[in-house]
Structures are given as structure tokens and as C-alpha cells.
PDB file of C-alpha atoms and ligand atoms in Angstrom:
ATOM      1  CA  MET S   1     -16.940  22.407 -70.578  1.00 59.00           C
ATOM      2  CA  GLU S   2     -15.004  21.801 -67.394  1.00 82.00           C
ATOM      3  CA  VAL S   3     -11.581  20.414 -68.167  1.00 94.00           C
ATOM      4  CA  PRO S   4     -10.170  17.899 -65.679  1.00 97.00           C
ATOM      5  CA  ILE S   5      -6.714  18.913 -64.451  1.00 98.00           C
ATOM      6  CA  LEU S   6      -4.384  16.475 -62.702  1.00 98.00           C
ATOM      7  CA  ASP S   7      -1.068  17.278 -61.082  1.00 98.00           C
ATOM      8  CA  ASN S   8       0.430  13.801 -61.191  1.00 98.00           C
ATOM      9  CA  HIS S   9       3.122  14.358 -58.557  1.00 98.00           C
ATOM     10  CA  VAL S  10       3.012  16.601 -55.508  1.00 98.00           C
ATOM     11  CA  HIS S  11       4.299  16.272 -51.961  1.00 97.00           C
ATOM     12  CA  LEU S  12       2.465  17.665 -48.962  1.00 97.00           C
ATOM     13  CA  GLU S  13       4.091  18.423 -45.621  1.00 95.00           C
ATOM     14  CA  PRO S  14       1.757  18.058 -42.635  1.00 94.00           C
ATOM     15  CA  ARG S  15       3.949  20.037 -40.221  1.00 93.00           C
ATOM     16  CA  ARG S  16       6.159  22.517 -42.013  1.00 90.00           C
ATOM     17  CA  GLY S  17       4.198  22.991 -45.207  1.00 94.00           C
ATOM     18  CA  ARG S  18       0.996  24.701 -46.336  1.00 95.00           C
ATOM     19  CA  ASN S  19      -0.485  21.304 -47.336  1.00 97.00           C
ATOM     20  CA  VAL S  20      -4.273  21.662 -47.640  1.00 98.00           C
ATOM     21  CA  ASP S  21      -3.987  25.433 -48.103  1.00 97.00           C
ATOM     22  CA  ALA S  22      -1.610  24.829 -51.003  1.00 97.00           C
ATOM     23  CA  VAL S  23      -4.171  22.475 -52.542  1.00 98.00           C
ATOM     24  CA  ARG S  24      -6.789  25.222 -52.169  1.00 98.00           C
ATOM     25  CA  ASP S  25      -4.554  27.423 -54.360  1.00 98.00           C
ATOM     26  CA  PHE S  26      -4.472  24.580 -56.889  1.00 98.00           C
ATOM     27  CA  GLU S  27      -8.252  24.307 -56.726  1.00 98.00           C
ATOM     28  CA  ARG S  28      -8.762  28.064 -57.219  1.00 98.00           C
ATOM     29  CA  GLN S  29      -6.709  27.922 -60.415  1.00 98.00           C
ATOM     30  CA  GLY S  30      -8.894  25.131 -61.812  1.00 98.00           C
ATOM     31  CA  GLY S  31      -7.071  22.012 -60.604  1.00 98.00           C
ATOM     32  CA  THR S  32      -9.328  18.990 -60.038  1.00 98.00           C
ATOM     33  CA  HIS S  33      -7.110  15.963 -59.225  1.00 98.00           C
ATOM     34  CA  ILE S  34      -3.755  15.325 -57.537  1.00 98.00           C
ATOM     35  CA  ILE S  35      -1.574  12.358 -56.783  1.00 98.00           C
ATOM     36  CA  VAL S  36       0.165  12.899 -53.451  1.00 98.00           C
ATOM     37  CA  SER S  37       3.491  11.121 -53.524  1.00 98.00           C
ATOM     38  CA  HIS S  38       4.945   9.697 -50.352  1.00 98.00           C
ATOM     39  CA  GLN S  39       8.231  11.101 -49.054  1.00 95.00           C
ATOM     40  CA  PRO S  40      10.241  10.518 -45.875  1.00 95.00           C
ATOM     41  CA  TYR S  41       9.007  12.710 -43.004  1.00 95.00           C
ATOM     42  CA  GLU S  42      11.266  14.016 -40.247  1.00 91.00           C
ATOM     43  CA  GLU S  43       8.700  13.074 -37.633  1.00 93.00           C
ATOM     44  CA  ALA S  44       8.515   9.441 -38.743  1.00 95.00           C
ATOM     45  CA  ARG S  45      12.012   8.168 -39.430  1.00 95.00           C
ATOM     46  CA  VAL S  46      12.140   4.604 -40.694  1.00 97.00           C
ATOM     47  CA  ASN S  47      14.520   2.026 -39.219  1.00 96.00           C
ATOM     48  CA  SER S  48      12.464  -1.111 -39.761  1.00 97.00           C
ATOM     49  CA  SER S  49       9.917  -2.270 -42.329  1.00 97.00           C
ATOM     50  CA  GLU S  50       7.127  -1.839 -39.831  1.00 96.00           C
ATOM     51  CA  ASP S  51       8.111   1.841 -39.379  1.00 98.00           C
ATOM     52  CA  PHE S  52       6.893   2.493 -42.919  1.00 98.00           C
ATOM     53  CA  ARG S  53       3.333   2.134 -41.676  1.00 98.00           C
ATOM     54  CA  LYS S  54       3.522   5.280 -39.574  1.00 98.00           C
ATOM     55  CA  SER S  55       5.253   7.098 -42.400  1.00 98.00           C
ATOM     56  CA  PHE S  56       2.802   5.995 -45.150  1.00 98.00           C
ATOM     57  CA  ASP S  57      -0.095   6.874 -42.858  1.00 98.00           C
ATOM     58  CA  ILE S  58       1.034  10.501 -42.869  1.00 98.00           C
ATOM     59  CA  THR S  59       0.704  10.597 -46.677  1.00 98.00           C
ATOM     60  CA  VAL S  60      -2.668   8.843 -46.547  1.00 98.00           C
ATOM     61  CA  SER S  61      -3.899  11.288 -43.903  1.00 98.00           C
ATOM     62  CA  MET S  62      -2.900  14.243 -46.093  1.00 98.00           C
ATOM     63  CA  VAL S  63      -4.934  12.737 -48.918  1.00 98.00           C
ATOM     64  CA  ASP S  64      -7.914  12.194 -46.607  1.00 98.00           C
ATOM     65  CA  ARG S  65      -7.749  15.820 -45.502  1.00 98.00           C
ATOM     66  CA  VAL S  66      -7.640  17.106 -49.077  1.00 98.00           C
ATOM     67  CA  ASN S  67     -10.621  14.933 -49.977  1.00 98.00           C
ATOM     68  CA  SER S  68     -12.689  16.101 -47.035  1.00 98.00           C
ATOM     69  CA  GLU S  69     -11.672  19.787 -47.012  1.00 98.00           C
ATOM     70  CA  THR S  70     -11.541  20.639 -50.737  1.00 98.00           C
ATOM     71  CA  SER S  71     -13.306  19.591 -53.913  1.00 98.00           C
ATOM     72  CA  VAL S  72     -10.016  18.310 -55.351  1.00 98.00           C
ATOM     73  CA  LYS S  73      -9.872  14.535 -55.747  1.00 98.00           C
ATOM     74  CA  ALA S  74      -6.629  13.308 -54.202  1.00 98.00           C
ATOM     75  CA  TYR S  75      -4.936   9.896 -54.327  1.00 98.00           C
ATOM     76  CA  ALA S  76      -1.900   8.588 -52.496  1.00 98.00           C
ATOM     77  CA  SER S  77       1.093   6.865 -53.973  1.00 98.00           C
ATOM     78  CA  VAL S  78       3.221   5.141 -51.314  1.00 98.00           C
ATOM     79  CA  GLY S  79       6.540   3.339 -51.260  1.00 98.00           C
ATOM     80  CA  PRO S  80      10.038   3.556 -49.779  1.00 98.00           C
ATOM     81  CA  TYR S  81      11.743   6.632 -51.231  1.00 97.00           C
ATOM     82  CA  PRO S  82      14.835   5.405 -53.163  1.00 97.00           C
ATOM     83  CA  VAL S  83      17.372   7.586 -51.362  1.00 96.00           C
ATOM     84  CA  GLU S  84      16.259   6.112 -48.019  1.00 96.00           C
ATOM     85  CA  LEU S  85      18.366   3.058 -48.827  1.00 97.00           C
ATOM     86  CA  LEU S  86      21.545   5.113 -48.391  1.00 97.00           C
ATOM     87  CA  ARG S  87      20.481   6.383 -44.966  1.00 97.00           C
ATOM     88  CA  LEU S  88      19.570   2.851 -43.917  1.00 97.00           C
ATOM     89  CA  GLU S  89      22.865   1.531 -45.294  1.00 97.00           C
ATOM     90  CA  LYS S  90      24.777   3.923 -43.016  1.00 97.00           C
ATOM     91  CA  LYS S  91      22.719   2.951 -40.045  1.00 97.00           C
ATOM     92  CA  LEU S  92      22.146  -0.788 -40.521  1.00 97.00           C
ATOM     93  CA  GLY S  93      24.432  -1.909 -43.319  1.00 98.00           C
ATOM     94  CA  LEU S  94      23.418  -2.509 -46.917  1.00 98.00           C
ATOM     95  CA  GLU S  95      21.952  -6.006 -46.597  1.00 97.00           C
ATOM     96  CA  LYS S  96      19.725  -5.112 -43.669  1.00 98.00           C
ATOM     97  CA  GLY S  97      18.837  -1.790 -45.289  1.00 98.00           C
ATOM     98  CA  LYS S  98      17.727  -3.591 -48.421  1.00 98.00           C
ATOM     99  CA  GLU S  99      15.593  -5.935 -46.348  1.00 98.00           C
ATOM    100  CA  VAL S 100      13.865  -2.982 -44.678  1.00 98.00           C
ATOM    101  CA  MET S 101      13.184  -1.397 -48.088  1.00 98.00           C
ATOM    102  CA  MET S 102      11.764  -4.674 -49.452  1.00 98.00           C
ATOM    103  CA  GLY S 103       9.492  -4.950 -46.415  1.00 98.00           C
ATOM    104  CA  GLY S 104       8.372  -1.380 -47.101  1.00 98.00           C
ATOM    105  CA  MET S 105       7.440  -2.462 -50.639  1.00 98.00           C
ATOM    106  CA  ASP S 106       5.303  -5.301 -49.287  1.00 98.00           C
ATOM    107  CA  LEU S 107       3.520  -2.827 -47.061  1.00 98.00           C
ATOM    108  CA  ALA S 108       3.027  -0.386 -49.964  1.00 98.00           C
ATOM    109  CA  ALA S 109       1.427  -3.203 -51.982  1.00 98.00           C
ATOM    110  CA  ASP S 110      -0.900  -3.860 -49.036  1.00 98.00           C
ATOM    111  CA  TYR S 111      -1.939  -0.197 -49.003  1.00 98.00           C
ATOM    112  CA  VAL S 112      -2.885  -0.470 -52.671  1.00 98.00           C
ATOM    113  CA  ARG S 113      -4.810  -3.704 -52.041  1.00 98.00           C
ATOM    114  CA  GLU S 114      -6.684  -2.007 -49.209  1.00 98.00           C
ATOM    115  CA  GLY S 115      -7.535   0.977 -51.415  1.00 98.00           C
ATOM    116  CA  LYS S 116      -5.498   3.429 -49.302  1.00 98.00           C
ATOM    117  CA  ALA S 117      -3.119   4.124 -52.187  1.00 98.00           C
ATOM    118  CA  ILE S 118      -3.524   4.114 -55.961  1.00 98.00           C
ATOM    119  CA  ALA S 119       0.069   3.202 -56.841  1.00 98.00           C
ATOM    120  CA  ILE S 120       3.436   2.109 -55.493  1.00 98.00           C
ATOM    121  CA  GLY S 121       5.771   5.101 -55.594  1.00 96.00           C
ATOM    122  CA  GLU S 122       7.877   6.951 -55.733  1.00 97.00           C
ATOM    123  CA  VAL S 123      10.363   4.111 -55.833  1.00 97.00           C
ATOM    124  CA  GLY S 124      13.379   3.258 -57.967  1.00 96.00           C
ATOM    125  CA  ARG S 125      16.982   4.289 -57.555  1.00 95.00           C
ATOM    126  CA  PRO S 126      18.849   7.422 -56.466  1.00 93.00           C
ATOM    127  CA  HIS S 127      19.016  10.153 -59.137  1.00 92.00           C
ATOM    128  CA  PHE S 128      22.750  10.663 -58.443  1.00 93.00           C
ATOM    129  CA  ASP S 129      25.750   8.315 -58.649  1.00 93.00           C
ATOM    130  CA  VAL S 130      26.027   5.773 -55.840  1.00 95.00           C
ATOM    131  CA  SER S 131      28.356   2.832 -55.169  1.00 95.00           C
ATOM    132  CA  ASP S 132      27.997  -0.225 -57.400  1.00 96.00           C
ATOM    133  CA  VAL S 133      26.691  -2.304 -54.510  1.00 96.00           C
ATOM    134  CA  ALA S 134      24.092   0.306 -53.553  1.00 96.00           C
ATOM    135  CA  LEU S 135      23.022   0.554 -57.203  1.00 95.00           C
ATOM    136  CA  LYS S 136      22.692  -3.208 -57.443  1.00 97.00           C
ATOM    137  CA  ALA S 137      20.579  -3.298 -54.286  1.00 97.00           C
ATOM    138  CA  SER S 138      18.439  -0.407 -55.602  1.00 97.00           C
ATOM    139  CA  ASN S 139      17.833  -2.287 -58.834  1.00 97.00           C
ATOM    140  CA  GLU S 140      16.727  -5.376 -56.940  1.00 98.00           C
ATOM    141  CA  ILE S 141      14.365  -3.323 -54.800  1.00 98.00           C
ATOM    142  CA  MET S 142      12.932  -1.607 -57.897  1.00 98.00           C
ATOM    143  CA  ALA S 143      12.438  -4.914 -59.703  1.00 98.00           C
ATOM    144  CA  TYR S 144      10.639  -6.231 -56.634  1.00 98.00           C
ATOM    145  CA  ALA S 145       8.353  -3.167 -56.625  1.00 98.00           C
ATOM    146  CA  MET S 146       7.417  -3.870 -60.234  1.00 98.00           C
ATOM    147  CA  LYS S 147       6.756  -7.520 -59.484  1.00 98.00           C
ATOM    148  CA  LEU S 148       4.431  -6.525 -56.650  1.00 98.00           C
ATOM    149  CA  ALA S 149       2.685  -3.967 -58.879  1.00 98.00           C
ATOM    150  CA  ALA S 150       2.059  -6.689 -61.464  1.00 98.00           C
ATOM    151  CA  GLU S 151       0.618  -8.927 -58.730  1.00 98.00           C
ATOM    152  CA  VAL S 152      -1.606  -6.233 -57.257  1.00 98.00           C
ATOM    153  CA  ASP S 153      -2.468  -4.913 -60.723  1.00 97.00           C
ATOM    154  CA  CYS S 154      -1.442  -1.323 -60.069  1.00 98.00           C
ATOM    155  CA  ALA S 155       0.920   1.309 -61.388  1.00 98.00           C
ATOM    156  CA  VAL S 156       4.424   1.999 -60.175  1.00 98.00           C
ATOM    157  CA  VAL S 157       5.846   5.536 -60.045  1.00 98.00           C
ATOM    158  CA  LEU S 158       9.574   5.695 -60.671  1.00 98.00           C
ATOM    159  CA  HIS S 159      12.160   8.073 -59.319  1.00 96.00           C
ATOM    160  CA  THR S 160      15.465   7.416 -61.109  1.00 95.00           C
ATOM    161  CA  GLU S 161      18.305   9.156 -62.901  1.00 92.00           C
ATOM    162  CA  VAL S 162      17.290  11.360 -65.829  1.00 92.00           C
ATOM    163  CA  GLY S 163      15.224   9.673 -68.539  1.00 87.00           C
ATOM    164  CA  THR S 164      17.684   9.216 -71.380  1.00 91.00           C
ATOM    165  CA  GLU S 165      17.046   6.658 -74.095  1.00 92.00           C
ATOM    166  CA  ASP S 166      19.317   4.110 -72.378  1.00 94.00           C
ATOM    167  CA  THR S 167      17.628   4.614 -69.035  1.00 95.00           C
ATOM    168  CA  MET S 168      14.146   4.286 -70.475  1.00 96.00           C
ATOM    169  CA  ARG S 169      15.067   1.156 -72.431  1.00 97.00           C
ATOM    170  CA  ASN S 170      16.546  -0.361 -69.276  1.00 97.00           C
ATOM    171  CA  LEU S 171      13.470   0.473 -67.158  1.00 97.00           C
ATOM    172  CA  ALA S 172      11.191  -1.017 -69.814  1.00 98.00           C
ATOM    173  CA  GLU S 173      13.203  -4.239 -69.693  1.00 98.00           C
ATOM    174  CA  VAL S 174      12.967  -4.396 -65.911  1.00 98.00           C
ATOM    175  CA  ALA S 175       9.187  -4.024 -66.220  1.00 98.00           C
ATOM    176  CA  ASP S 176       9.028  -6.779 -68.839  1.00 98.00           C
ATOM    177  CA  ASP S 177      11.026  -9.123 -66.604  1.00 98.00           C
ATOM    178  CA  ALA S 178       8.694  -8.349 -63.708  1.00 98.00           C
ATOM    179  CA  GLY S 179       5.634  -9.067 -65.837  1.00 98.00           C
ATOM    180  CA  LEU S 180       4.395  -5.499 -65.458  1.00 98.00           C
ATOM    181  CA  ASP S 181       2.726  -3.751 -68.385  1.00 98.00           C
ATOM    182  CA  ARG S 182       5.040  -0.924 -69.528  1.00 98.00           C
ATOM    183  CA  GLY S 183       2.038   1.376 -69.698  1.00 98.00           C
ATOM    184  CA  ARG S 184       1.663   1.124 -65.935  1.00 98.00           C
ATOM    185  CA  VAL S 185       5.143   2.436 -65.268  1.00 98.00           C
ATOM    186  CA  VAL S 186       5.186   6.193 -64.661  1.00 98.00           C
ATOM    187  CA  LYS S 187       8.490   7.975 -65.153  1.00 98.00           C
ATOM    188  CA  HIS S 188       8.250  10.841 -62.699  1.00 97.00           C
ATOM    189  CA  TYR S 189      10.192  14.121 -63.239  1.00 96.00           C
ATOM    190  CA  SER S 190      10.351  13.446 -66.933  1.00 96.00           C
ATOM    191  CA  PRO S 191      11.567  15.586 -69.805  1.00 96.00           C
ATOM    192  CA  PRO S 192       9.182  15.704 -72.816  1.00 97.00           C
ATOM    193  CA  ILE S 193      10.037  12.193 -73.991  1.00 97.00           C
ATOM    194  CA  VAL S 194       6.587  11.330 -75.272  1.00 97.00           C
ATOM    195  CA  LEU S 195       7.279   9.333 -78.423  1.00 98.00           C
ATOM    196  CA  PRO S 196       7.397   5.526 -78.136  1.00 97.00           C
ATOM    197  CA  GLU S 197      10.986   5.499 -79.394  1.00 97.00           C
ATOM    198  CA  GLU S 198      11.882   7.874 -76.555  1.00 97.00           C
ATOM    199  CA  ASN S 199      10.042   6.235 -73.661  1.00 97.00           C
ATOM    200  CA  PHE S 200       9.695   2.608 -74.821  1.00 98.00           C
ATOM    201  CA  GLY S 201       6.055   2.496 -73.766  1.00 98.00           C
ATOM    202  CA  LEU S 202       6.523   3.876 -70.239  1.00 98.00           C
ATOM    203  CA  MET S 203       4.278   6.783 -69.254  1.00 98.00           C
ATOM    204  CA  PRO S 204       6.208  10.057 -68.918  1.00 98.00           C
ATOM    205  CA  SER S 205       5.074  12.452 -66.216  1.00 98.00           C
ATOM    206  CA  VAL S 206       6.405  15.668 -67.698  1.00 98.00           C
ATOM    207  CA  LEU S 207       7.504  18.584 -65.520  1.00 97.00           C
ATOM    208  CA  ALA S 208       5.073  21.347 -66.371  1.00 98.00           C
ATOM    209  CA  GLY S 209       7.527  23.976 -67.609  1.00 97.00           C
ATOM    210  CA  LYS S 210       6.294  26.037 -70.545  1.00 97.00           C
ATOM    211  CA  GLU S 211       8.827  24.788 -73.072  1.00 98.00           C
ATOM    212  CA  ALA S 212       8.650  21.155 -71.969  1.00 98.00           C
ATOM    213  CA  VAL S 213       4.857  20.976 -72.280  1.00 98.00           C
ATOM    214  CA  ARG S 214       4.912  22.809 -75.604  1.00 98.00           C
ATOM    215  CA  GLU S 215       7.516  20.383 -76.935  1.00 98.00           C
ATOM    216  CA  ALA S 216       5.605  17.371 -75.613  1.00 98.00           C
ATOM    217  CA  LEU S 217       2.367  18.553 -77.258  1.00 98.00           C
ATOM    218  CA  GLY S 218       4.195  18.910 -80.555  1.00 97.00           C
ATOM    219  CA  LYS S 219       4.853  15.178 -80.519  1.00 97.00           C
ATOM    220  CA  SER S 220       1.828  13.504 -78.955  1.00 97.00           C
ATOM    221  CA  SER S 221      -0.618  13.822 -76.068  1.00 98.00           C
ATOM    222  CA  ARG S 222       0.419  10.592 -74.388  1.00 98.00           C
ATOM    223  CA  PHE S 223       1.887  12.053 -71.212  1.00 98.00           C
ATOM    224  CA  LEU S 224       0.982  13.275 -67.727  1.00 98.00           C
ATOM    225  CA  MET S 225       1.855  16.636 -66.173  1.00 98.00           C
ATOM    226  CA  GLU S 226       3.399  17.296 -62.768  1.00 98.00           C
ATOM    227  CA  THR S 227       5.139  19.889 -60.619  1.00 97.00           C
ATOM    228  CA  ASP S 228       6.875  17.691 -58.024  1.00 96.00           C
ATOM    229  CA  PHE S 229       5.701  20.424 -55.622  1.00 96.00           C
ATOM    230  CA  LEU S 230       7.693  20.127 -52.382  1.00 93.00           C
ATOM    231  CA  ASP S 231       5.566  22.133 -49.931  1.00 93.00           C
ATOM    232  CA  ASP S 232       8.640  23.433 -48.157  1.00 88.00           C
ATOM    233  CA  PRO S 233       8.303  27.108 -47.207  1.00 82.00           C
ATOM    234  CA  ARG S 234      11.998  27.096 -46.262  1.00 83.00           C
ATOM    235  CA  ARG S 235      12.826  26.661 -49.927  1.00 81.00           C
ATOM    236  CA  PRO S 236      10.470  28.997 -51.783  1.00 72.00           C
ATOM    237  CA  GLY S 237      11.037  28.912 -55.505  1.00 71.00           C
ATOM    238  CA  ALA S 238      13.138  25.739 -55.277  1.00 74.00           C
ATOM    239  CA  VAL S 239      10.442  23.894 -57.170  1.00 82.00           C
ATOM    240  CA  MET S 240       7.394  24.686 -59.270  1.00 93.00           C
ATOM    241  CA  ALA S 241       4.390  26.260 -57.608  1.00 95.00           C
ATOM    242  CA  ILE S 242       1.444  23.963 -57.036  1.00 97.00           C
ATOM    243  CA  THR S 243      -0.652  26.220 -59.303  1.00 97.00           C
ATOM    244  CA  THR S 244       1.532  25.502 -62.343  1.00 98.00           C
ATOM    245  CA  VAL S 245      -0.365  22.599 -63.941  1.00 98.00           C
ATOM    246  CA  PRO S 246      -3.807  24.286 -63.991  1.00 98.00           C
ATOM    247  CA  LYS S 247      -2.316  27.631 -65.040  1.00 98.00           C
ATOM    248  CA  ARG S 248      -0.279  26.022 -67.811  1.00 98.00           C
ATOM    249  CA  THR S 249      -3.161  23.871 -69.056  1.00 98.00           C
ATOM    250  CA  LEU S 250      -5.802  26.605 -69.079  1.00 98.00           C
ATOM    251  CA  GLY S 251      -3.322  29.176 -70.405  1.00 98.00           C
ATOM    252  CA  PHE S 252      -2.346  26.890 -73.270  1.00 98.00           C
ATOM    253  CA  ILE S 253      -6.000  26.168 -74.071  1.00 98.00           C
ATOM    254  CA  ARG S 254      -6.727  29.919 -74.190  1.00 97.00           C
ATOM    255  CA  MET S 255      -3.741  30.512 -76.453  1.00 97.00           C
ATOM    256  CA  GLY S 256      -4.710  27.647 -78.756  1.00 97.00           C
ATOM    257  CA  ILE S 257      -1.547  25.685 -77.941  1.00 97.00           C
ATOM    258  CA  MET S 258      -3.537  22.830 -76.360  1.00 98.00           C
ATOM    259  CA  THR S 259      -7.027  21.728 -77.392  1.00 97.00           C
ATOM    260  CA  GLU S 260      -9.628  20.677 -74.833  1.00 97.00           C
ATOM    261  CA  GLU S 261      -9.472  17.250 -76.381  1.00 97.00           C
ATOM    262  CA  GLN S 262      -5.736  17.048 -75.697  1.00 98.00           C
ATOM    263  CA  ALA S 263      -6.308  18.282 -72.153  1.00 98.00           C
ATOM    264  CA  CYS S 264      -8.843  15.501 -71.556  1.00 98.00           C
ATOM    265  CA  LYS S 265      -6.403  12.954 -72.901  1.00 98.00           C
ATOM    266  CA  ILE S 266      -3.577  14.182 -70.640  1.00 98.00           C
ATOM    267  CA  HIS S 267      -5.620  14.759 -67.498  1.00 98.00           C
ATOM    268  CA  SER S 268      -8.211  11.986 -67.741  1.00 98.00           C
ATOM    269  CA  ASP S 269      -7.635   9.262 -70.369  1.00 98.00           C
ATOM    270  CA  ASN S 270      -3.924   8.842 -69.655  1.00 98.00           C
ATOM    271  CA  PRO S 271      -4.261   8.617 -65.857  1.00 98.00           C
ATOM    272  CA  HIS S 272      -7.123   6.149 -66.343  1.00 98.00           C
ATOM    273  CA  ALA S 273      -4.915   4.015 -68.529  1.00 98.00           C
ATOM    274  CA  VAL S 274      -2.076   4.128 -66.006  1.00 98.00           C
ATOM    275  CA  TYR S 275      -3.878   3.883 -62.666  1.00 98.00           C
ATOM    276  CA  GLY S 276      -6.901   1.873 -63.768  1.00 96.00           C
ATOM    277  CA  SER S 277     -10.458   2.119 -62.522  1.00 91.00           C
ATOM    278  CA  ALA S 278      -9.360   3.400 -59.107  1.00 92.00           C
ATOM    279  CA  PHE S 279      -8.761   6.760 -60.795  1.00 95.00           C
ATOM    280  CA  GLU S 280     -12.097   8.557 -61.163  1.00 89.00           C
TER     281      GLU S 280
HETATM  282 ZN1   ZN N   1       8.721  13.478 -55.738  1.00 59.03          ZN
END
């Protein structure tokens, strides 16, 4: 039986990184699917909403290359990266910066409608402390992203502060207010918070460390796995290798820590539930 293996969150760098070659490493280790998350690129700085098009197109083109040059099935997730608001605030002021971010959300929703992306993400709020006004603006932008996701009927991938109980409860409430099914909200870079009382119905995308995955499996198989691979050769070892999810999954199956049934749930059923029929 061939087990499907999804890395739910990787970044690929068209210029500095190994990009498609890195995905070939993933493929050799047994990986079958990846979600390529948008990130700001040095070569396509954003100063207006319309600038997001050029930037999103880089992510979409990486996905197209993976799909044509490897057997790995890749999908894009696009949206204004949360920390971008702070750069825009410095440059344009907070109000204008917020407007640009909101426009970027509209464009991200269009990409999903057009089938160029499978989800809006990663979006949310900075993972570190920011001013109260910047936090308020970030929350409004995030709520807007969820409202758009509900309209388009797609998932949203969140980048926020660490997923404590309070944070997860808060994010679930924002989703409810936006009319977005909690099950379509992915908490990226998540600790093994896989029980409903820990994640309030959001879908945790658990960092694929040995202990975290083992702990998650001990509770339930309702989670996704990711590396948040950064594809930055200038920072080797700063993040998990792109081979981690297939190695961890197949290693755990061999050792009897994960069953093939659990692997299928994590790498196929769960992403189907989150991303919908666009995920094959
Ligand atoms: Zn990321």
C-alpha cells in the first residue's frame, strides 16, 4: 500500500533556495503532496494591493513547476503575510497599510476562486508582541480573511502567536463571527493540541518533531503535519528539513507508532476535510 504523505506547510524560494530540487528530496523520501505557503519575496516588495499579484504569482509559479517537474502534487496557499503590516505601517502609516493588506486579501480570494490557490494563507497576526493599534488592525484583517474564506468556501491558514487554550478559543470565536466553519481554519506551526478541548475545533498543523507527533498520535489522529520548511540555504538547520514529514511518517509506521490507517487519516482524510474537493 502506498501511503499518501502531505507536508502541509512549506515555503519555496525561486531565487536563493533549492525549490524544486528540495521537493525532489521530499519525493525521494516518499512524500506525495505539499502545500506551498506564500511568503514575501525580496524581488517583489509590496507597497500597494495590486503589488500582491506579482508576489502571489511567484508562489503559484513555484507550485506549477513542482507539478510539472516532479510527481509530487503541490497546491498554493496565498495571502498577505501578517508581519507585512508592520513594514507597510512604517512606510505608509497604519491606516493605509491596513487597506493594502485588505486589498491583498481580496486578491487572495480571487486566486482561490480561479483555482490558482487552494486556501487563503498564511494570514493572521504577528507571532510577537506589537502595539495595541497594530494588533487591532491585524485582528480586523484576519477577521476579513475568514469572512472571505466563508464566502469563497475555502480554508484559511493562520499564522499567529503560539496556540495556547486562550488563543485557540479566541480564533474559534473569530471564525464563528465570520461564518467560517472552524474545521476549515488551519492553525499553522502548531504544538500537538489535537483534542477538541485544546483546539476548539480548529485544525492543528503540527510541527513534525518526533515528540510532538508521538504526543499528538497518543491523543487522536485529527491533525496535519508540517515542517514550515524555509528553503533558505543561508540558514541551514534553522528549520526542519523538507524530508522530515515523509521520514517521520514512514519511520513511525515501521516502528509501529503510527498505523497506515492513521497515516491515511492525517495525510488524506484530514486535508480533504479542511481544503475540500480541490485537494486530490
Ligand atoms: Zn510559514
